mmCIF file of C-alpha atoms in Angstrom:
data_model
loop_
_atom_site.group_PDB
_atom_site.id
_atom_site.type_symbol
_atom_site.label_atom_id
_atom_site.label_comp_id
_atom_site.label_asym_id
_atom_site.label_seq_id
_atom_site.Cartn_x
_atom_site.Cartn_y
_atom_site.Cartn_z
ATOM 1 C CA UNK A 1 -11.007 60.057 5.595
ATOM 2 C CA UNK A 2 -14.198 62.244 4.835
ATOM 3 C CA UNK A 3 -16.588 60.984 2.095
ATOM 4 C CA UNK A 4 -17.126 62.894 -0.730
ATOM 5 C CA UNK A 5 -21.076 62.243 -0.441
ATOM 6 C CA UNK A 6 -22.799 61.510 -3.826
ATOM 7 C CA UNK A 7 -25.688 63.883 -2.950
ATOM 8 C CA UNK A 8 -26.224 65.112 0.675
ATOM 9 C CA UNK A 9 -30.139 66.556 0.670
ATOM 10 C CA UNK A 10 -29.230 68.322 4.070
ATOM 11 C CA UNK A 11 -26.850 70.535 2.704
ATOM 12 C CA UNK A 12 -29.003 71.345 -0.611
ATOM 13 C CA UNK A 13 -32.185 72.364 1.536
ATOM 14 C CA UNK A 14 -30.022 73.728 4.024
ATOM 15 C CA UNK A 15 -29.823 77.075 1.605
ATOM 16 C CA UNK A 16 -32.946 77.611 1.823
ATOM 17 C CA UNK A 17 -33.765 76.563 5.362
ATOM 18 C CA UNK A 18 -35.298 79.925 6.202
ATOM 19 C CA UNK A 19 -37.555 80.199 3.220
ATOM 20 C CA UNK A 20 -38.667 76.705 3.272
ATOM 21 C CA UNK A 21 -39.858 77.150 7.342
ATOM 22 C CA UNK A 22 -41.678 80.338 6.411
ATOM 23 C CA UNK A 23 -43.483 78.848 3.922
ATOM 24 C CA UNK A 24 -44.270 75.490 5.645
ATOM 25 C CA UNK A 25 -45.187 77.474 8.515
ATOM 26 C CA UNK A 26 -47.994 79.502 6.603
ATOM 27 C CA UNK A 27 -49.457 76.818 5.482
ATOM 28 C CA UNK A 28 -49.608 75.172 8.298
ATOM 29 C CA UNK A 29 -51.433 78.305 9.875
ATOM 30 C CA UNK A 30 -53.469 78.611 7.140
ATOM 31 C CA UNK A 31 -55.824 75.619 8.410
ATOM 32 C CA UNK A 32 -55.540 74.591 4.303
ATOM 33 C CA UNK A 33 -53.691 71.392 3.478
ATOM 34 C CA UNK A 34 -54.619 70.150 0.242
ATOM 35 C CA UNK A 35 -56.031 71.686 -3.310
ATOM 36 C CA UNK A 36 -54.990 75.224 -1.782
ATOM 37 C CA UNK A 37 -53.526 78.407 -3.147
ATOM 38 C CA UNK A 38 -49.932 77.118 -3.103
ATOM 39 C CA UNK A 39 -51.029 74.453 -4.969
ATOM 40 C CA UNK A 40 -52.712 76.757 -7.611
ATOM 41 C CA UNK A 41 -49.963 79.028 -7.303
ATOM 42 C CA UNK A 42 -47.186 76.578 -8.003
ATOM 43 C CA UNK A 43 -49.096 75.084 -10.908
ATOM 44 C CA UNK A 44 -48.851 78.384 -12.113
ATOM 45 C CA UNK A 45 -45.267 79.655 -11.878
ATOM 46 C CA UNK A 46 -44.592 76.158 -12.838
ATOM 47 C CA UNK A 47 -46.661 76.287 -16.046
ATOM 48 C CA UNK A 48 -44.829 79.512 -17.001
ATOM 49 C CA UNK A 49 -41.575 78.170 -15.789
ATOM 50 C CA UNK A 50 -41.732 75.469 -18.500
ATOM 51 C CA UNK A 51 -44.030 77.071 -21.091
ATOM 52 C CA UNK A 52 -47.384 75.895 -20.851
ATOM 53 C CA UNK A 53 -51.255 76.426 -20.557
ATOM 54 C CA UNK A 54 -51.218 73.577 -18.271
ATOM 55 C CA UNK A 55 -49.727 72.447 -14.978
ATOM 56 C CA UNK A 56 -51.550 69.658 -12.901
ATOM 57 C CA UNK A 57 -50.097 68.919 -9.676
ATOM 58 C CA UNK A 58 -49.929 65.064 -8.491
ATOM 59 C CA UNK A 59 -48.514 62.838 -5.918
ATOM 60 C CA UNK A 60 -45.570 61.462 -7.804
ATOM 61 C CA UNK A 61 -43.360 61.877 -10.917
ATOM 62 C CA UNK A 62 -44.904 57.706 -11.896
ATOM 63 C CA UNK A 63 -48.463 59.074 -11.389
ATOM 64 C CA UNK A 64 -47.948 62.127 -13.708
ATOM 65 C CA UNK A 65 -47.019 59.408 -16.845
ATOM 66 C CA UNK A 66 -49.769 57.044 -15.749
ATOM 67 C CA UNK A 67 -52.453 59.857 -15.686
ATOM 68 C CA UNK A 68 -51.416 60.833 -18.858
ATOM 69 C CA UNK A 69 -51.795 57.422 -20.641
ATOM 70 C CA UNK A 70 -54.845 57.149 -18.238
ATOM 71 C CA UNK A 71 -56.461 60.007 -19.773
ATOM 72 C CA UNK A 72 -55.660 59.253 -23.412
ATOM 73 C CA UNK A 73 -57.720 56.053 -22.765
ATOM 74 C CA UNK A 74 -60.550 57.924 -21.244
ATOM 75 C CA UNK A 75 -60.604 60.689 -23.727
ATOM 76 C CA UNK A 76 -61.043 57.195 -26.653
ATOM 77 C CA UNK A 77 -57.341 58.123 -27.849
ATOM 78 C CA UNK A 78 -55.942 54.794 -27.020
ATOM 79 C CA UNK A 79 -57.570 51.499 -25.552
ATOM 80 C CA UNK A 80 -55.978 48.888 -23.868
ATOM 81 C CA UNK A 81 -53.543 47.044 -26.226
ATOM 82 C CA UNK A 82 -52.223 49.336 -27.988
ATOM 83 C CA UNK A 83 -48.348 50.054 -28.223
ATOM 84 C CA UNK A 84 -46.578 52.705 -26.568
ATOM 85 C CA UNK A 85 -42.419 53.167 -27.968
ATOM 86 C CA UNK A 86 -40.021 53.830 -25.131
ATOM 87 C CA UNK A 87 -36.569 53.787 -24.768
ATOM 88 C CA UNK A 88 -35.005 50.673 -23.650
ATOM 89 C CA UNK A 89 -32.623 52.131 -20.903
ATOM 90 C CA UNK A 90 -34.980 54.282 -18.484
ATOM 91 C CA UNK A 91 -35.910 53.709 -15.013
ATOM 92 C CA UNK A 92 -38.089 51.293 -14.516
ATOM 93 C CA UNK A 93 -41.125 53.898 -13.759
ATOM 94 C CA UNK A 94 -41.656 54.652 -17.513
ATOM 95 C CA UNK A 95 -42.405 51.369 -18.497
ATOM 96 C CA UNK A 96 -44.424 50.946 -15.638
ATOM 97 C CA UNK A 97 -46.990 53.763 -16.485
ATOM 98 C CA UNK A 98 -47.271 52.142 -19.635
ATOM 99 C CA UNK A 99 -48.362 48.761 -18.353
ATOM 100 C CA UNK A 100 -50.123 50.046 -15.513
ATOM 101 C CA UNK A 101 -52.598 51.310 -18.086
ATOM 102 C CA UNK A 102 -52.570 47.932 -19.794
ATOM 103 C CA UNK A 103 -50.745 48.962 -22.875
ATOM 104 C CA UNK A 104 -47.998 47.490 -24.566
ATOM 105 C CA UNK A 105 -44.160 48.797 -24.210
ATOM 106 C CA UNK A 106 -42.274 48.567 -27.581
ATOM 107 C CA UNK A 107 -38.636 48.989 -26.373
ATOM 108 C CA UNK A 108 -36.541 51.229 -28.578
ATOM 109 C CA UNK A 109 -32.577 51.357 -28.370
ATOM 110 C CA UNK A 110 -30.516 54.298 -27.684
ATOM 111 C CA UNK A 111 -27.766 56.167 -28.606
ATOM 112 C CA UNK A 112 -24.884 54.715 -27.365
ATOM 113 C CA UNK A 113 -23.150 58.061 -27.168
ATOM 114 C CA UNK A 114 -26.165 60.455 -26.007
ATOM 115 C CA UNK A 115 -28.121 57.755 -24.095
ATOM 116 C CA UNK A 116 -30.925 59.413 -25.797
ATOM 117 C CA UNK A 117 -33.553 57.248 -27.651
ATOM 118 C CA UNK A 118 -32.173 56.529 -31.348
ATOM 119 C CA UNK A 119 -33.900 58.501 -33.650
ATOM 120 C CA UNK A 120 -32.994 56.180 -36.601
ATOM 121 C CA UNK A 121 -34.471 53.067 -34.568
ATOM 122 C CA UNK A 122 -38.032 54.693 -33.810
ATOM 123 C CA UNK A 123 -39.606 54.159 -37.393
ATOM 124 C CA UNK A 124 -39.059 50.871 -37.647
ATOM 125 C CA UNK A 125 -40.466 49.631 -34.462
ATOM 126 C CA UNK A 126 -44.186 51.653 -35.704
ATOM 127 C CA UNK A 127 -46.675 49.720 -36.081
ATOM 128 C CA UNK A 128 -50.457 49.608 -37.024
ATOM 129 C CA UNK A 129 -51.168 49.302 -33.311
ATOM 130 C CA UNK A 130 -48.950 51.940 -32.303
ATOM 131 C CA UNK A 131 -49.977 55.114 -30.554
ATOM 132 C CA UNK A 132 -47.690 57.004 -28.647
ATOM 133 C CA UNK A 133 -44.175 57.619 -28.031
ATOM 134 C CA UNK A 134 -42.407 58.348 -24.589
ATOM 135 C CA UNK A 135 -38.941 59.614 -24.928
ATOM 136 C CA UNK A 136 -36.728 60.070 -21.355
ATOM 137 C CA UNK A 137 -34.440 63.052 -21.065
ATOM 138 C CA UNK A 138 -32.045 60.774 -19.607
ATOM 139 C CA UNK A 139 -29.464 62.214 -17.327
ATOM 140 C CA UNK A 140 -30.715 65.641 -17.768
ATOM 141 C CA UNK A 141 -30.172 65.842 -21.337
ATOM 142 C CA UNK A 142 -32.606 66.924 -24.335
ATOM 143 C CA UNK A 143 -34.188 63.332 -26.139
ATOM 144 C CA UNK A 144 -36.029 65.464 -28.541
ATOM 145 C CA UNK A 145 -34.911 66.310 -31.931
ATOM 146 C CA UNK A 146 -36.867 67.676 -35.006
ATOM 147 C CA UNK A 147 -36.828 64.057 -36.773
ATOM 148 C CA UNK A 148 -38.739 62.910 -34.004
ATOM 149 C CA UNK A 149 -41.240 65.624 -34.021
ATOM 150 C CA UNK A 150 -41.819 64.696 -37.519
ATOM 151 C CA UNK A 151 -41.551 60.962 -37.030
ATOM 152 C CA UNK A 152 -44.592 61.792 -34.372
ATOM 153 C CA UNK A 153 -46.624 64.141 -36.716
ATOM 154 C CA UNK A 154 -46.146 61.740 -39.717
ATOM 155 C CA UNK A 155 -47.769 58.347 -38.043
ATOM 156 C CA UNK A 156 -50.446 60.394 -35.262
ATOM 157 C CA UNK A 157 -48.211 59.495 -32.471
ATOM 158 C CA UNK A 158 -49.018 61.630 -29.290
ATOM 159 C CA UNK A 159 -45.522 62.419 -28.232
ATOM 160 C CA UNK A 160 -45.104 61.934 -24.211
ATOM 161 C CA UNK A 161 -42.345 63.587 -22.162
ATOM 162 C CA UNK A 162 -40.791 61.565 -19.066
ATOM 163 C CA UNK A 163 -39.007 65.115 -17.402
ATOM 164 C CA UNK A 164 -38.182 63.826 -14.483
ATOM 165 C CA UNK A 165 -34.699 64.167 -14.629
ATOM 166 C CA UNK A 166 -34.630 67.433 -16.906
ATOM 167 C CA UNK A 167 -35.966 70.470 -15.321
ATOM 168 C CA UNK A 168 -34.745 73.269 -16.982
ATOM 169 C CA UNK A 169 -33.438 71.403 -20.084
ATOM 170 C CA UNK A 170 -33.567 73.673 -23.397
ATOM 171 C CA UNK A 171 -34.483 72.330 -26.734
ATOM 172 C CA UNK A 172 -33.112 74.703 -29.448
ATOM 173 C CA UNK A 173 -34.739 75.247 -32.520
ATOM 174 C CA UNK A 174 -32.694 75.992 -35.307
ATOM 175 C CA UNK A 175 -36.039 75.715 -38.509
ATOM 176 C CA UNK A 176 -36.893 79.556 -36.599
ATOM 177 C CA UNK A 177 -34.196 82.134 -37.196
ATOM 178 C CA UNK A 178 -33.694 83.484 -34.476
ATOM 179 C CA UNK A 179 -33.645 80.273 -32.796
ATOM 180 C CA UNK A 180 -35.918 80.104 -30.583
ATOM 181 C CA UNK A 181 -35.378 78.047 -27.044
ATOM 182 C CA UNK A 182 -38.117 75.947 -25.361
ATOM 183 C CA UNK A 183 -37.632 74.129 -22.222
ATOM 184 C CA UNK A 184 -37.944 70.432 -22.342
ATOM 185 C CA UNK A 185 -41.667 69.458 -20.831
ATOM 186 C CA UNK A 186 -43.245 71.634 -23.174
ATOM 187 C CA UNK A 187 -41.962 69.906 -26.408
ATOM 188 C CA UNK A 188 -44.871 67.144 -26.822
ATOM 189 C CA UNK A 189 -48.352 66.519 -26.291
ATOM 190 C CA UNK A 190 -47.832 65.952 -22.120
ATOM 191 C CA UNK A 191 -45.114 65.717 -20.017
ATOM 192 C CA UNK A 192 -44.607 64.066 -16.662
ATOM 193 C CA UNK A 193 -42.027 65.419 -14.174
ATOM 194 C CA UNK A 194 -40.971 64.037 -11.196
ATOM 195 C CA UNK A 195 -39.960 66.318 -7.551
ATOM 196 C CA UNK A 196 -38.123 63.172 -5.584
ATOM 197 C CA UNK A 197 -35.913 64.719 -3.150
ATOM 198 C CA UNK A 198 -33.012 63.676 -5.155
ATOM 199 C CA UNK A 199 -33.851 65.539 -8.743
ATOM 200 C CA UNK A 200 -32.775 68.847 -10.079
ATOM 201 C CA UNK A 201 -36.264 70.392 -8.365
ATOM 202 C CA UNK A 202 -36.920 68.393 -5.539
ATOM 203 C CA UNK A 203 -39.622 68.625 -2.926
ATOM 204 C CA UNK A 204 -39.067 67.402 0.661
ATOM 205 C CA UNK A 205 -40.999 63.902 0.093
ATOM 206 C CA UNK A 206 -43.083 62.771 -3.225
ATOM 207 C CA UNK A 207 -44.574 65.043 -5.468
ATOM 208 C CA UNK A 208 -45.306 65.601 -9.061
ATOM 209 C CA UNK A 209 -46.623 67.385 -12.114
ATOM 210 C CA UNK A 210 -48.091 67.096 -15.635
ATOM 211 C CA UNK A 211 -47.549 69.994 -18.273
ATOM 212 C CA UNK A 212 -49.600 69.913 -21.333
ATOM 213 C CA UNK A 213 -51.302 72.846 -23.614
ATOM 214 C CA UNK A 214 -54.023 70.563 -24.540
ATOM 215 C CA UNK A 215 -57.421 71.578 -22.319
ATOM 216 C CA UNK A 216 -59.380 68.789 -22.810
ATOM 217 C CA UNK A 217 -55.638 66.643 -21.167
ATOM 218 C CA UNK A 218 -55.534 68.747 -18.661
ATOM 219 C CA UNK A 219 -59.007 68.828 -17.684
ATOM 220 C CA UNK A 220 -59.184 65.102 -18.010
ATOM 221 C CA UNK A 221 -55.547 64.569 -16.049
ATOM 222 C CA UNK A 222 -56.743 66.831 -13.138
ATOM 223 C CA UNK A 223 -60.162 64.631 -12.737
ATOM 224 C CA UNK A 224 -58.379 61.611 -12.726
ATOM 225 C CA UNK A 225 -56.140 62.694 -9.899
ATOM 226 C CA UNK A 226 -58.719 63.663 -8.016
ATOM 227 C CA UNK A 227 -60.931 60.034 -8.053
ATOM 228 C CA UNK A 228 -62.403 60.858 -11.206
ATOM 229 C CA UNK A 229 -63.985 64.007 -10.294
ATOM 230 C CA UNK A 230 -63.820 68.018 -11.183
ATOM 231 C CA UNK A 231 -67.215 68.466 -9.248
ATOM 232 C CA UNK A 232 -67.634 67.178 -5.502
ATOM 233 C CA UNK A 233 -69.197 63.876 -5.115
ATOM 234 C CA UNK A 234 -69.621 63.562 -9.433
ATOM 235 C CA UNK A 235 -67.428 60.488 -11.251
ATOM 236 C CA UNK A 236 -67.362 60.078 -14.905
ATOM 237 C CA UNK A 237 -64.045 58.312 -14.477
ATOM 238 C CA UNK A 238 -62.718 55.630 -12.496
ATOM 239 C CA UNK A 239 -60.396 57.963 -11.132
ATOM 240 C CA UNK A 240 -56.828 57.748 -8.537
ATOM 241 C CA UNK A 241 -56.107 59.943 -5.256
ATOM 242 C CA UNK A 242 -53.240 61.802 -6.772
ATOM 243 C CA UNK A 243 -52.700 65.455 -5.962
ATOM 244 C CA UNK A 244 -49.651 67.413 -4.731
ATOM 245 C CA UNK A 245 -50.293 68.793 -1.284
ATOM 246 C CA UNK A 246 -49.657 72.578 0.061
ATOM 247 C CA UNK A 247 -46.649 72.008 2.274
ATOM 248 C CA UNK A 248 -44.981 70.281 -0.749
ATOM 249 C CA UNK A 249 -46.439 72.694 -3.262
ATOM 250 C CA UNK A 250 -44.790 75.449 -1.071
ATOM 251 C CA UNK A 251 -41.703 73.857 -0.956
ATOM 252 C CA UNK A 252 -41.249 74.003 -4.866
ATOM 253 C CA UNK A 253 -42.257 77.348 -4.720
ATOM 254 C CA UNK A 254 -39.237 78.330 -3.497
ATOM 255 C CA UNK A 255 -36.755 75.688 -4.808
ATOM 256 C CA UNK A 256 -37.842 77.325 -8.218
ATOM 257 C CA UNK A 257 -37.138 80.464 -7.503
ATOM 258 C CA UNK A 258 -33.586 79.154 -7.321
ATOM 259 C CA UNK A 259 -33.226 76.971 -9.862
ATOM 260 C CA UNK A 260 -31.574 78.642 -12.153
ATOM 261 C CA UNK A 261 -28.803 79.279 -10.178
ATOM 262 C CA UNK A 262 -28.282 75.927 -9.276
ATOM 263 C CA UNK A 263 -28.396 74.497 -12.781
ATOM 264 C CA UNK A 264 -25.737 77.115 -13.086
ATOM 265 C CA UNK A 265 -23.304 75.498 -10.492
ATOM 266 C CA UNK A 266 -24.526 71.926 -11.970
ATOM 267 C CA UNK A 267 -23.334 72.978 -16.034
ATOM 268 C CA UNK A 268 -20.000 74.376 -14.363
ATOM 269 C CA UNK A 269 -19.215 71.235 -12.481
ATOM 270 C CA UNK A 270 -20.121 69.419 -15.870
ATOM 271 C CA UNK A 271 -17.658 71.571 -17.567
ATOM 272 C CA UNK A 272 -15.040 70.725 -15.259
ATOM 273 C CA UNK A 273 -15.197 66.758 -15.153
ATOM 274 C CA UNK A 274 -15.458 67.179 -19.106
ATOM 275 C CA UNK A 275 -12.286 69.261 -19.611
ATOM 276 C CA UNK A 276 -9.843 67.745 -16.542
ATOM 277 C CA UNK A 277 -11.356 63.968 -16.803
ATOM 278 C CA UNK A 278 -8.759 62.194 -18.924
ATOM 279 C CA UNK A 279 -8.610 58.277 -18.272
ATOM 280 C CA UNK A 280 -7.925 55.829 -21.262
ATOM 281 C CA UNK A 281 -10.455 53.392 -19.687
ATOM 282 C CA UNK A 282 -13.433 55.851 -18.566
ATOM 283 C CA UNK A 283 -15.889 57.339 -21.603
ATOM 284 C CA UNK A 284 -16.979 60.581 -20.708
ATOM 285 C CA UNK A 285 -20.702 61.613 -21.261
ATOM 286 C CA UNK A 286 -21.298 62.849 -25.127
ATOM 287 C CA UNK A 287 -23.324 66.587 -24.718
ATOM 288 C CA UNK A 288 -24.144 68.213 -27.340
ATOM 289 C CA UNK A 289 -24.775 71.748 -25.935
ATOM 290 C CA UNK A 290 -23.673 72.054 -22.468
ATOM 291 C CA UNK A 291 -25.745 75.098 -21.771
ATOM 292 C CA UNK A 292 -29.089 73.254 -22.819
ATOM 293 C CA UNK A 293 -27.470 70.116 -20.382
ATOM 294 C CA UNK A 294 -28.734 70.707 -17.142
ATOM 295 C CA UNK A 295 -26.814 67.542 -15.739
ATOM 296 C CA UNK A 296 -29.184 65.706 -12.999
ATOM 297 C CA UNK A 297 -26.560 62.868 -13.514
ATOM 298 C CA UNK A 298 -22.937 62.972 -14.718
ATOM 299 C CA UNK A 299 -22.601 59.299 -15.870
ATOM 300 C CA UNK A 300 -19.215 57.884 -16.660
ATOM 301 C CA UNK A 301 -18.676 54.373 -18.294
ATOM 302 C CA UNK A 302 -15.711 51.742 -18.112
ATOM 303 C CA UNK A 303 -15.866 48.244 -18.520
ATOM 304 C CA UNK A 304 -14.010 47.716 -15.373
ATOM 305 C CA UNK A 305 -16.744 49.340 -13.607
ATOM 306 C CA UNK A 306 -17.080 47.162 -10.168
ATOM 307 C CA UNK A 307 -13.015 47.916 -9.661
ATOM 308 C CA UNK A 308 -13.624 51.509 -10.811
ATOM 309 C CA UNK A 309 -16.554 52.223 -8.130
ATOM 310 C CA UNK A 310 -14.810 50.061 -4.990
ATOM 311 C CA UNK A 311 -11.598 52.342 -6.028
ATOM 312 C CA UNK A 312 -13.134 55.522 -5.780
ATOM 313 C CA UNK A 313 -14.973 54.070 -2.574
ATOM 314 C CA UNK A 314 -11.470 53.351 -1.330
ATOM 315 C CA UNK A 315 -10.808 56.881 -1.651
ATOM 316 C CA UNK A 316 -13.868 58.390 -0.369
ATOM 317 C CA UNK A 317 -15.695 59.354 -3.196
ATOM 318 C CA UNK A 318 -19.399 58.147 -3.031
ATOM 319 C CA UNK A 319 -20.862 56.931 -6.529
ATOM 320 C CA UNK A 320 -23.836 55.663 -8.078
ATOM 321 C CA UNK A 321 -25.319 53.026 -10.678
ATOM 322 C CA UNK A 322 -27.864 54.583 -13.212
ATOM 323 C CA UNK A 323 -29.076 51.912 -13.332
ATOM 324 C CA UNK A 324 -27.658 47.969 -12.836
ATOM 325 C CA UNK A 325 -30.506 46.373 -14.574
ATOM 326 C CA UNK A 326 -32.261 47.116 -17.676
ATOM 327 C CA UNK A 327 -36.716 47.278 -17.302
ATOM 328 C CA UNK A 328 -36.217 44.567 -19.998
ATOM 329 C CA UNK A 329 -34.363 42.132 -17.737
ATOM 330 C CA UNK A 330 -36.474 42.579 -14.371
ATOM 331 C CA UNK A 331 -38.054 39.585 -12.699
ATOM 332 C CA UNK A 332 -41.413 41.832 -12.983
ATOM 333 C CA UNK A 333 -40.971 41.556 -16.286
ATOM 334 C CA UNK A 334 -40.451 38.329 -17.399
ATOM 335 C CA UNK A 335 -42.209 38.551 -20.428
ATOM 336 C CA UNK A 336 -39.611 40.774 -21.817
ATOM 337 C CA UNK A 337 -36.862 39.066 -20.630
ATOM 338 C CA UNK A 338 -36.118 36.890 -23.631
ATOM 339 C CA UNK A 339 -35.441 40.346 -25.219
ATOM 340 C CA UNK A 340 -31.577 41.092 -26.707
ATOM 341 C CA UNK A 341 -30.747 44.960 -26.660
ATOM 342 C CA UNK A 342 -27.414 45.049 -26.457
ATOM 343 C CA UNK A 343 -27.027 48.715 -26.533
ATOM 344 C CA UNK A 344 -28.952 49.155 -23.730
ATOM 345 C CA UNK A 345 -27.490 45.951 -21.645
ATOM 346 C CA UNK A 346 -24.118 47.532 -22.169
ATOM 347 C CA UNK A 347 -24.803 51.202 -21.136
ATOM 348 C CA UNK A 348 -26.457 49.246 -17.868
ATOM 349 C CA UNK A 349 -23.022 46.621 -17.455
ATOM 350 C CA UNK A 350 -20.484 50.038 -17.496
ATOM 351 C CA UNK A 351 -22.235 53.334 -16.068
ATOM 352 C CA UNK A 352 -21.216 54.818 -13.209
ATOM 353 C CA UNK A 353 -22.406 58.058 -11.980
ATOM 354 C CA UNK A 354 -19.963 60.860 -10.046
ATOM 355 C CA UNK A 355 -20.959 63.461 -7.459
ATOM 356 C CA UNK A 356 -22.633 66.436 -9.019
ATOM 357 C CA UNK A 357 -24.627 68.744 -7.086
ATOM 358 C CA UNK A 358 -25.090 72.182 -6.437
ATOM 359 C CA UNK A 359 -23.111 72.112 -2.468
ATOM 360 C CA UNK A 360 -20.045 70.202 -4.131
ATOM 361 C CA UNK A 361 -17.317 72.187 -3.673
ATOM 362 C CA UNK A 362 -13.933 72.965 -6.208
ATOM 363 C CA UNK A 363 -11.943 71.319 -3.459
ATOM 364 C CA UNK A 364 -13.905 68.198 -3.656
ATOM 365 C CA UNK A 365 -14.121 67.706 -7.834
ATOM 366 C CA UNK A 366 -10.451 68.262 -7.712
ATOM 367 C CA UNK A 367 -10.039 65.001 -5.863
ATOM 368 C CA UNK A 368 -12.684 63.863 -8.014
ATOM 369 C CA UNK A 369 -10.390 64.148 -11.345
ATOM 370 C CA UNK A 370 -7.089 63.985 -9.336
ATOM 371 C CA UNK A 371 -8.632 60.426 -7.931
ATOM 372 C CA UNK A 372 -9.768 59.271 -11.152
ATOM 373 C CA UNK A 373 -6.607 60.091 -13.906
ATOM 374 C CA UNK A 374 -4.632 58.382 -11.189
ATOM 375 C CA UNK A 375 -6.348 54.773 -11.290
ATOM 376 C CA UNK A 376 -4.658 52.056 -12.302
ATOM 377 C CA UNK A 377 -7.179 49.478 -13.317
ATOM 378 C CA UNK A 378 -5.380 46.673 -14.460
#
């Protein structure tokens, strides 16, 4: 029986296997290898891509967040002890930018429905010693909404953006007539986005960015990255070795030149798990607007989620956990463990996450749906 892969890289680059070898291949001949003209040039198309001043390459989507929070302490924003509000059901990278910088994660529950941070829970959790708020466009969905804007606004609360899993995700806003559209990463005061392999935009190895259109940020971001310095061999900061090289920074290049269509053939596989995916026992993902979706994951729950995954495993279908274990309950974080969020500790006990990429073809999510309506779980 052939596996129904839950994301097979080779095929994804293999579209653009030319382009990627041309460009990797001028680099390399260029004798240039880091802090180059495809870096400056992807910052760039980036920047516009997404709808900023501001694009700062670095090494990794966990760097990007960190170098944010880093910066806000060197620019006398925030100081060591103060709070940072999170959502409670993110990978465990967000929380770790937050600690890393030796501030305080204040988990915040989600949405049970959205897996979005709950807007209604964010308020209560401020306190005097609060600062900032990340939210995590989880799955490739849109966290923001205008309550939290003003939530932000109304208690001086830079708003952070963890877009690693949401390039190309629209935030519309209905208070402008027309409404106008805005691509999530350019909704806050600084976004981090992460180019893993595996994400929507994915490089060929680690790489990252920061958006912002704040120039003192990105001036103080881009230092930081670069050991603390914007002039050779000068340190006002106690800075990290952080920067996206050129071979990556060409890579992107031309991965977002086609990433429109493949967010495209990511919303239409949504569309058809949503409409043919009918199983008593599985919930279905709750999207609001499936054009602003752009669907980096397509998670599924079921309490019977072990005998759901080793069934679809039994019939070749390759699946995922986002993710088995809540930040709040890792052994790295013990202080935290004591914690109850049962929201959270139940989205992380039942999701499940199917095959949906851009090479999957209409043969394959047929036995997809076909598999799943026909499981008997008890």
């Amino acid at each position: 029986m052939q596996e129904i892969q839950f994301l097979n890289l080779q095929k994804v680059n293999a579209r653009y296997r030319s382009e990627i070898k041309k460009s990797v291949q001028h680099v390399i001949d260029s004798g240039w290898y880091l802090q180059g003209k495809e870096n400056e040039n992807f910052e760039n198309e980036y920047a516009r891509y997404i709808g900023t001043k501001h694009c700062i390459g670095v090494a990794n989507g966990l760097d990007a967040l960190t170098l944010i929070l880093k910066a806000y302490i060197a620019m006398g924003e925030m100081q060591a002890g103060d709070e940072v509000l999170v959502t409670a059901n993110t990978f465990i990278a967000t929380i770790l930018a937050i600690t890393d910088n030796r501030l305080h994660p204040v988990f915040v529950e989600p949405d049970i429905n959205t897996y979005q941070i709950n807007e209604n829970l964010i308020e209560k959790a401020i306190t005097s010693r609060t600062k900032a708020l990340i939210i995590v466009h989880l799955y490739g969905q849109c966290a923001y909404t205008e309550k939290i804007g003003d939530i932000c606004k109304k208690h001086h609360l830079k708003l952070i953006e963890d877009n690693a899993q949401a390039h190309g995700c629209i935030y519309a806003d209905f208070s402008a007539f027309p409404p106008k559209k805005h691509k999530t990463g350019s909704l806050g005061d600084a976004a981090g986005h992460s180019f893993y392999p595996g994400k929507i935009l994915g490089a060929l190895g680690d790489a990252g960015a920061v958006t912002t259109n704040d120039d003192s940020l990105a001036e103080t971001v881009r230092a930081l990255g670069n050991y603390g310095s914007s002039e050779k061999y000068i340190f006002p900061y106690k800075g990290h070795n952080s920067r996206l090289d050129e071979i990556q920074a060409a890579i992107l290049r031309v991965k977002l030149r086609h990433l429109e269509t493949d967010l495209e053939l990511r919303k239409q596989t949504a569309a058809f798990y949503m409409d043919h995916i009918q199983h008593p026992e599985i919930v279905l993902p709750q999207v609001n607007d499936r054009d602003a979706n752009v669907f980096h994951i397509f998670p599924i729950r079921s309490k019977y989620r072990e005998k759901l995954q080793n069934y679809l495993a039994e019939n070749g279908i390759q699946t995922m956990i986002h993710y088995p274990v809540p930040p709040h309950k890792q052994a790295c974080y013990k202080e935290y463990n004591q914690l109850s969020l049962p929201v959270t500790e139940q989205i992380h006990r039942e999701e499940l996450s199917l095959p949906l990429n851009p090479v999957l073809t209409q043969r394959e999510k047929e036995k997809i749906v076909k598999v799943i309506n026909q499981w008997e779980c008890i």
